Each structure stands twice: as structure tokens, then as C-alpha cells.
PDB file of C-alpha atoms in Angstrom:
ATOM      1  CA  MET Q   1      14.212  19.270  61.734  1.00  0.00           C
ATOM      2  CA  SER Q   2      17.862  18.787  60.890  1.00  0.00           C
ATOM      3  CA  SER Q   3      17.032  15.322  59.498  1.00  0.00           C
ATOM      4  CA  ASP Q   4      14.240  16.872  57.235  1.00  0.00           C
ATOM      5  CA  LEU Q   5      16.636  19.529  56.065  1.00  0.00           C
ATOM      6  CA  THR Q   6      19.375  16.942  55.222  1.00  0.00           C
ATOM      7  CA  GLN Q   7      16.863  14.915  53.353  1.00  0.00           C
ATOM      8  CA  ALA Q   8      15.658  17.827  51.367  1.00  0.00           C
ATOM      9  CA  LEU Q   9      19.205  18.740  50.504  1.00  0.00           C
ATOM     10  CA  ARG Q  10      19.928  15.223  49.370  1.00  0.00           C
ATOM     11  CA  SER Q  11      16.876  15.160  47.146  1.00  0.00           C
ATOM     12  CA  ALA Q  12      17.874  18.436  45.653  1.00  0.00           C
ATOM     13  CA  HIS Q  13      21.373  17.155  45.131  1.00  0.00           C
ATOM     14  CA  SER Q  14      19.984  14.072  43.419  1.00  0.00           C
ATOM     15  CA  GLY Q  15      17.869  16.338  41.115  1.00  0.00           C
ATOM     16  CA  LEU Q  16      20.942  18.300  40.032  1.00  0.00           C
ATOM     17  CA  ILE Q  17      23.125  15.145  39.347  1.00  0.00           C
ATOM     18  CA  ALA Q  18      20.241  13.652  37.364  1.00  0.00           C
ATOM     19  CA  ASN Q  19      19.704  16.831  35.325  1.00  0.00           C
ATOM     20  CA  GLN Q  20      23.479  17.057  34.793  1.00  0.00           C
ATOM     21  CA  GLN Q  21      23.581  13.581  33.323  1.00  0.00           C
ATOM     22  CA  ALA Q  22      20.569  14.576  31.178  1.00  0.00           C
ATOM     23  CA  LEU Q  23      22.498  17.609  29.939  1.00  0.00           C
ATOM     24  CA  ASP Q  24      25.458  15.472  29.066  1.00  0.00           C
ATOM     25  CA  VAL Q  25      23.219  13.294  26.936  1.00  0.00           C
ATOM     26  CA  ILE Q  26      21.578  16.394  25.252  1.00  0.00           C
ATOM     27  CA  ALA Q  27      25.142  17.666  24.479  1.00  0.00           C
ATOM     28  CA  ARG Q  28      25.948  14.284  22.861  1.00  0.00           C
ATOM     29  CA  ASN Q  29      22.725  14.539  20.789  1.00  0.00           C
ATOM     30  CA  VAL Q  30      23.698  18.010  19.586  1.00  0.00           C
ATOM     31  CA  SER Q  31      27.347  17.137  18.705  1.00  0.00           C
ATOM     32  CA  ASN Q  32      26.228  14.019  16.799  1.00  0.00           C
ATOM     33  CA  ALA Q  33      23.328  15.467  15.077  1.00  0.00           C
ATOM     34  CA  SER Q  34      25.048  14.937  11.694  1.00  0.00           C
ATOM     35  CA  THR Q  35      26.720  11.617  12.674  1.00  0.00           C
ATOM     36  CA  PRO Q  36      25.531   8.774  10.398  1.00  0.00           C
ATOM     37  CA  GLY Q  37      23.585   6.234  12.328  1.00  0.00           C
ATOM     38  CA  TYR Q  38      23.343   8.213  15.517  1.00  0.00           C
ATOM     39  CA  SER Q  39      19.851   8.424  17.007  1.00  0.00           C
ATOM     40  CA  ARG Q  40      18.605  10.900  19.652  1.00  0.00           C
ATOM     41  CA  LYS Q  41      19.060   9.656  23.089  1.00  0.00           C
ATOM     42  CA  ILE Q  42      16.825  10.220  26.192  1.00  0.00           C
ATOM     43  CA  VAL Q  43      17.648   9.947  29.928  1.00  0.00           C
ATOM     44  CA  ASN Q  44      14.783   8.261  31.718  1.00  0.00           C
ATOM     45  CA  LEU Q  45      14.363   9.889  35.118  1.00  0.00           C
ATOM     46  CA  GLU Q  46      13.177   7.668  37.916  1.00  0.00           C
ATOM     47  CA  GLN Q  47      11.809   8.502  41.402  1.00  0.00           C
ATOM     48  CA  ARG Q  48      14.066   7.353  44.240  1.00  0.00           C
ATOM     49  CA  THR Q  49      12.582   6.188  47.472  1.00  0.00           C
ATOM     50  CA  LEU Q  50      14.021   5.476  50.859  1.00  0.00           C
ATOM     51  CA  ALA Q  51      12.031   3.649  53.503  1.00  0.00           C
ATOM     52  CA  GLY Q  52       8.905   4.124  51.435  1.00  0.00           C
ATOM     53  CA  SER Q  53       9.347   7.845  51.241  1.00  0.00           C
ATOM     54  CA  GLY Q  54      10.476   9.925  48.286  1.00  0.00           C
ATOM     55  CA  ALA Q  55      14.227  10.598  48.315  1.00  0.00           C
ATOM     56  CA  GLY Q  56      14.733  12.608  45.162  1.00  0.00           C
ATOM     57  CA  VAL Q  57      15.299  11.367  41.640  1.00  0.00           C
ATOM     58  CA  GLN Q  58      17.803   9.159  39.823  1.00  0.00           C
ATOM     59  CA  SER Q  59      18.582   8.689  36.133  1.00  0.00           C
ATOM     60  CA  GLY Q  60      17.589   5.483  34.645  1.00  0.00           C
ATOM     61  CA  THR Q  61      18.940   3.921  31.498  1.00  0.00           C
ATOM     62  CA  VAL Q  62      19.561   5.941  28.405  1.00  0.00           C
ATOM     63  CA  THR Q  63      17.180   4.955  25.598  1.00  0.00           C
ATOM     64  CA  ARG Q  64      16.880   5.936  21.945  1.00  0.00           C
ATOM     65  CA  HIS Q  65      14.034   7.988  20.465  1.00  0.00           C
ATOM     66  CA  VAL Q  66      13.387   6.069  17.115  1.00  0.00           C
ATOM     67  CA  ASP Q  67      10.211   5.440  15.109  1.00  0.00           C
ATOM     68  CA  GLN Q  68      10.822   1.807  14.229  1.00  0.00           C
ATOM     69  CA  GLY Q  69       7.920   1.803  11.674  1.00  0.00           C
ATOM     70  CA  LEU Q  70       9.485   4.743   9.798  1.00  0.00           C
ATOM     71  CA  VAL Q  71      12.945   3.144   9.918  1.00  0.00           C
ATOM     72  CA  ALA Q  72      11.486  -0.024   8.450  1.00  0.00           C
ATOM     73  CA  SER Q  73       9.704   1.817   5.679  1.00  0.00           C
ATOM     74  CA  VAL Q  74      12.939   3.678   4.873  1.00  0.00           C
ATOM     75  CA  ARG Q  75      14.910   0.433   4.660  1.00  0.00           C
ATOM     76  CA  LEU Q  76      12.202  -1.149   2.334  1.00  0.00           C
ATOM     77  CA  GLU Q  77      12.184   1.905  -0.031  1.00  0.00           C
ATOM     78  CA  SER Q  78      16.022   2.175   0.048  1.00  0.00           C
ATOM     79  CA  GLY Q  79      16.254  -1.518  -0.937  1.00  0.00           C
ATOM     80  CA  ASN Q  80      13.856  -1.031  -3.746  1.00  0.00           C
ATOM     81  CA  GLN Q  81      15.682   1.973  -4.916  1.00  0.00           C
ATOM     82  CA  GLN Q  82      19.019   0.213  -4.891  1.00  0.00           C
ATOM     83  CA  ALA Q  83      17.449  -2.781  -6.815  1.00  0.00           C
ATOM     84  CA  SER Q  84      16.138  -0.462  -9.441  1.00  0.00           C
ATOM     85  CA  ALA Q  85      19.491   1.408  -9.716  1.00  0.00           C
ATOM     86  CA  ALA Q  86      21.448  -1.818 -10.075  1.00  0.00           C
ATOM     87  CA  ALA Q  87      19.069  -3.187 -12.726  1.00  0.00           C
ATOM     88  CA  SER Q  88      19.001   0.165 -14.580  1.00  0.00           C
ATOM     89  CA  SER Q  89      22.800   0.343 -14.705  1.00  0.00           C
ATOM     90  CA  LEU Q  90      23.058  -3.105 -16.208  1.00  0.00           C
ATOM     91  CA  LEU Q  91      20.148  -2.624 -18.650  1.00  0.00           C
ATOM     92  CA  ALA Q  92      21.763   0.630 -19.850  1.00  0.00           C
ATOM     93  CA  ARG Q  93      25.008  -1.288 -20.643  1.00  0.00           C
ATOM     94  CA  VAL Q  94      22.980  -3.833 -22.471  1.00  0.00           C
ATOM     95  CA  GLN Q  95      21.330  -1.072 -24.426  1.00  0.00           C
ATOM     96  CA  ASP Q  96      24.809   0.213 -25.370  1.00  0.00           C
ATOM     97  CA  LEU Q  97      25.758  -3.215 -26.674  1.00  0.00           C
ATOM     98  CA  PHE Q  98      22.700  -3.430 -29.041  1.00  0.00           C
ATOM     99  CA  GLY Q  99      22.607   0.240 -29.833  1.00  0.00           C
ATOM    100  CA  THR Q 100      19.632   2.300 -30.713  1.00  0.00           C
ATOM    101  CA  PRO Q 101      17.424   1.497 -33.764  1.00  0.00           C
ATOM    102  CA  GLU Q 102      18.612   4.652 -35.601  1.00  0.00           C
ATOM    103  CA  GLY Q 103      22.216   4.022 -35.064  1.00  0.00           C
ATOM    104  CA  ASN Q 104      24.245   2.836 -38.075  1.00  0.00           C
ATOM    105  CA  GLY Q 105      26.202   0.265 -36.037  1.00  0.00           C
ATOM    106  CA  SER Q 106      23.278  -1.067 -33.990  1.00  0.00           C
ATOM    107  CA  LEU Q 107      22.076  -4.609 -34.182  1.00  0.00           C
ATOM    108  CA  ALA Q 108      18.618  -3.549 -35.289  1.00  0.00           C
ATOM    109  CA  HIS Q 109      20.077  -1.416 -38.202  1.00  0.00           C
ATOM    110  CA  ARG Q 110      22.310  -4.265 -39.521  1.00  0.00           C
ATOM    111  CA  LEU Q 111      19.253  -6.660 -39.250  1.00  0.00           C
ATOM    112  CA  THR Q 112      17.246  -4.206 -41.383  1.00  0.00           C
ATOM    113  CA  ASP Q 113      20.039  -3.966 -43.993  1.00  0.00           C
ATOM    114  CA  TRP Q 114      20.432  -7.688 -44.154  1.00  0.00           C
ATOM    115  CA  GLN Q 115      16.589  -8.034 -44.642  1.00  0.00           C
ATOM    116  CA  ALA Q 116      16.574  -5.436 -47.324  1.00  0.00           C
ATOM    117  CA  SER Q 117      19.367  -7.182 -49.127  1.00  0.00           C
ATOM    118  CA  VAL Q 118      17.477 -10.453 -48.967  1.00  0.00           C
ATOM    119  CA  GLU Q 119      14.399  -8.824 -50.453  1.00  0.00           C
ATOM    120  CA  THR Q 120      16.491  -7.212 -53.145  1.00  0.00           C
ATOM    121  CA  LEU Q 121      18.075 -10.467 -54.106  1.00  0.00           C
ATOM    122  CA  ALA Q 122      14.601 -12.214 -54.150  1.00  0.00           C
ATOM    123  CA  LEU Q 123      13.719  -9.859 -57.020  1.00  0.00           C
ATOM    124  CA  ALA Q 124      16.803 -10.726 -59.101  1.00  0.00           C
ATOM    125  CA  PRO Q 125      18.381 -13.928 -57.648  1.00  0.00           C
ATOM    126  CA  GLN Q 126      20.887 -14.165 -60.503  1.00  0.00           C
ATOM    127  CA  ASP Q 127      22.186 -10.568 -59.874  1.00  0.00           C
ATOM    128  CA  ALA Q 128      25.891 -10.837 -58.714  1.00  0.00           C
ATOM    129  CA  LEU Q 129      25.875  -7.440 -57.111  1.00  0.00           C
ATOM    130  CA  SER Q 130      22.729  -8.273 -55.012  1.00  0.00           C
ATOM    131  CA  GLN Q 131      24.295 -11.602 -53.995  1.00  0.00           C
ATOM    132  CA  ARG Q 132      27.539  -9.881 -52.769  1.00  0.00           C
ATOM    133  CA  GLN Q 133      25.451  -7.212 -50.957  1.00  0.00           C
ATOM    134  CA  MET Q 134      23.410  -9.891 -49.102  1.00  0.00           C
ATOM    135  CA  VAL Q 135      26.496 -11.796 -48.088  1.00  0.00           C
ATOM    136  CA  SER Q 136      28.112  -8.675 -46.893  1.00  0.00           C
ATOM    137  CA  ALA Q 137      25.031  -7.685 -44.943  1.00  0.00           C
ATOM    138  CA  GLY Q 138      24.814 -11.124 -43.453  1.00  0.00           C
ATOM    139  CA  GLU Q 139      28.564 -11.071 -42.440  1.00  0.00           C
ATOM    140  CA  ASP Q 140      27.941  -7.649 -40.725  1.00  0.00           C
ATOM    141  CA  LEU Q 141      24.864  -9.108 -38.933  1.00  0.00           C
ATOM    142  CA  SER Q 142      26.739 -12.167 -37.848  1.00  0.00           C
ATOM    143  CA  PHE Q 143      29.575 -10.108 -36.495  1.00  0.00           C
ATOM    144  CA  ALA Q 144      27.147  -7.890 -34.631  1.00  0.00           C
ATOM    145  CA  LEU Q 145      25.432 -10.865 -33.136  1.00  0.00           C
ATOM    146  CA  ARG Q 146      28.718 -12.467 -31.946  1.00  0.00           C
ATOM    147  CA  GLN Q 147      29.814  -9.107 -30.407  1.00  0.00           C
ATOM    148  CA  SER Q 148      26.473  -8.649 -28.676  1.00  0.00           C
ATOM    149  CA  SER Q 149      26.528 -12.160 -27.326  1.00  0.00           C
ATOM    150  CA  ALA Q 150      30.013 -11.741 -26.105  1.00  0.00           C
ATOM    151  CA  GLY Q 151      29.139  -8.483 -24.459  1.00  0.00           C
ATOM    152  CA  VAL Q 152      25.992  -9.973 -22.670  1.00  0.00           C
ATOM    153  CA  GLN Q 153      28.067 -12.881 -21.483  1.00  0.00           C
ATOM    154  CA  SER Q 154      30.681 -10.502 -20.060  1.00  0.00           C
ATOM    155  CA  LEU Q 155      27.956  -8.553 -18.248  1.00  0.00           C
ATOM    156  CA  ARG Q 156      26.475 -11.742 -16.925  1.00  0.00           C
ATOM    157  CA  LEU Q 157      29.864 -12.848 -15.370  1.00  0.00           C
ATOM    158  CA  GLU Q 158      30.298  -9.375 -13.862  1.00  0.00           C
ATOM    159  CA  ALA Q 159      26.845  -9.460 -12.396  1.00  0.00           C
ATOM    160  CA  ASP Q 160      27.528 -13.027 -10.849  1.00  0.00           C
ATOM    161  CA  LYS Q 161      30.784 -11.820  -9.499  1.00  0.00           C
ATOM    162  CA  LEU Q 162      29.067  -8.685  -7.930  1.00  0.00           C
ATOM    163  CA  VAL Q 163      26.264 -10.948  -6.472  1.00  0.00           C
ATOM    164  CA  GLY Q 164      28.897 -13.180  -4.886  1.00  0.00           C
ATOM    165  CA  GLU Q 165      30.732 -10.215  -3.353  1.00  0.00           C
ATOM    166  CA  ARG Q 166      27.435  -8.820  -2.017  1.00  0.00           C
ATOM    167  CA  VAL Q 167      26.515 -12.183  -0.570  1.00  0.00           C
ATOM    168  CA  ASP Q 168      29.703 -12.406   1.305  1.00  0.00           C
ATOM    169  CA  GLU Q 169      29.270  -8.883   2.619  1.00  0.00           C
ATOM    170  CA  ILE Q 170      25.744  -9.721   3.701  1.00  0.00           C
ATOM    171  CA  ASN Q 171      26.917 -12.823   5.571  1.00  0.00           C
ATOM    172  CA  GLY Q 172      29.498 -10.659   7.377  1.00  0.00           C
ATOM    173  CA  LEU Q 173      26.936  -8.085   8.292  1.00  0.00           C
ATOM    174  CA  LEU Q 174      24.553 -10.857   9.630  1.00  0.00           C
ATOM    175  CA  GLN Q 175      27.379 -12.198  11.785  1.00  0.00           C
ATOM    176  CA  ASP Q 176      27.983  -8.554  13.128  1.00  0.00           C
ATOM    177  CA  VAL Q 177      24.276  -8.208  13.824  1.00  0.00           C
ATOM    178  CA  SER Q 178      24.168 -11.548  15.743  1.00  0.00           C
ATOM    179  CA  GLU Q 179      27.080 -10.539  17.901  1.00  0.00           C
ATOM    180  CA  LEU Q 180      25.512  -7.076  18.628  1.00  0.00           C
ATOM    181  CA  ASN Q 181      22.260  -8.819  19.542  1.00  0.00           C
ATOM    182  CA  ASP Q 182      24.156 -10.953  22.078  1.00  0.00           C
ATOM    183  CA  LYS Q 183      25.710  -7.820  23.538  1.00  0.00           C
ATOM    184  CA  ILE Q 184      22.366  -6.005  23.684  1.00  0.00           C
ATOM    185  CA  VAL Q 185      20.757  -8.856  25.645  1.00  0.00           C
ATOM    186  CA  ARG Q 186      23.814  -9.224  28.068  1.00  0.00           C
ATOM    187  CA  ASN Q 187      23.912  -5.399  28.852  1.00  0.00           C
ATOM    188  CA  GLY Q 188      20.216  -5.135  28.887  1.00  0.00           C
ATOM    189  CA  ALA Q 189      20.073  -8.019  31.456  1.00  0.00           C
ATOM    190  CA  VAL Q 190      22.294  -6.143  33.962  1.00  0.00           C
ATOM    191  CA  GLY Q 191      20.480  -2.711  33.399  1.00  0.00           C
ATOM    192  CA  GLN Q 192      23.123  -1.075  31.185  1.00  0.00           C
ATOM    193  CA  SER Q 193      22.168   1.240  28.397  1.00  0.00           C
ATOM    194  CA  VAL Q 194      22.134  -0.584  24.944  1.00  0.00           C
ATOM    195  CA  ALA Q 195      21.242   2.658  22.932  1.00  0.00           C
ATOM    196  CA  ASP Q 196      24.661   2.849  21.245  1.00  0.00           C
ATOM    197  CA  LEU Q 197      24.697  -0.850  20.507  1.00  0.00           C
ATOM    198  CA  GLU Q 198      21.291  -0.544  18.932  1.00  0.00           C
ATOM    199  CA  ASP Q 199      22.646   2.363  16.832  1.00  0.00           C
ATOM    200  CA  SER Q 200      25.516   0.118  15.608  1.00  0.00           C
ATOM    201  CA  ARG Q 201      23.082  -2.639  14.740  1.00  0.00           C
ATOM    202  CA  ASP Q 202      20.878  -0.289  12.814  1.00  0.00           C
ATOM    203  CA  LEU Q 203      23.891   0.842  10.731  1.00  0.00           C
ATOM    204  CA  LYS Q 204      24.521  -2.842   9.822  1.00  0.00           C
ATOM    205  CA  LEU Q 205      20.797  -3.451   9.019  1.00  0.00           C
ATOM    206  CA  ASP Q 206      20.728  -0.282   6.919  1.00  0.00           C
ATOM    207  CA  ARG Q 207      23.802  -1.502   4.959  1.00  0.00           C
TER     208      ARG Q 207
END
């Protein structure tokens, strides 16, 4: 009878300890609810046996509650959004270089002026004023073309530099992911929780 009572108390004690550990994890979940990259953790409770009989409960490894399919979709859409934002930013700056058709200083406006001066000169090839206007319009157009070309080349160099910086960053992130993968495998092999390591890896992958 005493042995049965002792076993019952031990089982109850194991339940209290396991639930205390679960409460600790819940407290971490609440306190980190707004922490970037943190995912909700779950304590997996396991039945404990002794000589083939139930001997209470024990807490297993702490795992994450993550929808991997949803995470993959978010990453894909985020990548598409960032690509569109990068292209839109550069194209907007190219638009600034060429100007809008209605702008007096735009390339399109100067091309129109030059074309009009050529058509005017064609009607009176010997007219000195028409000749000077065509030359002046041609010089304006040539200046605008050189200016636009220089601006595009500058943007191209800037984009190439940015791509190089991002490639270096990606290579560094891939190295970090590789190291985290090794740690996850090692810790998982000895039964340790890898939930926090997986969170860190997700942050690298999201970046």
C-alpha cells in the first residue's frame, strides 16, 4: 500500500514538473509575441513508464508550431514584392532622366522641337532663321541625349554595385544557414530542442 501511494505521489509530482515546464514555455511565447522571427513553441509531453507500468509524465523536446507551407508562400510573395519595388525605383529614376512628354525640358519635347524645325526648314531651305533654329534645336537634342545617356550609365553602375553588395550578403547568409543546419542536426541527434535554432535559420532565410 505504501509503495502504491509513493508511486502515485511520484506520478503526480512528475505531472506538476512537466506542466511547470509547459507554463515556462507559454510564458516565453507570450513575452516574445512581438519578437521578429520568434515562433510559438510547444512542449511535447510523453508518458513515462517504469518496469512496464505507467509512472507519470515527462516533458519531451520543445518544438515549433509553424505552417511551413504558409511560410514558403510568404517568402515567395515577399521576394516578388521586393523585386518589383527595386525595379520600380530604378525605372522611376530613369523616367526622371527622360522627363514626361509634356515637360519643356524632356527628351521627347526636345525631339519634337527638332523635328518641327526640320520640317520648317524643308519648306524654306534658304531661310537663315530656320537654319539657325534647326541647329539650335539639334544642339538642345544632342545635349539632352548625352545627359540622358550619362544618367542611364550612372544608374547602371549603381545597380551593378548594389547587386554585388547583395550577392555578398546572400553568400554570408548562406554560410550562416549552413552552420545553423549543422547545429540543428547535432542537437537533434542528442535529443535537444532545436526550435530556437530553427527560428534563427528562418530569420536568415527570410532575409
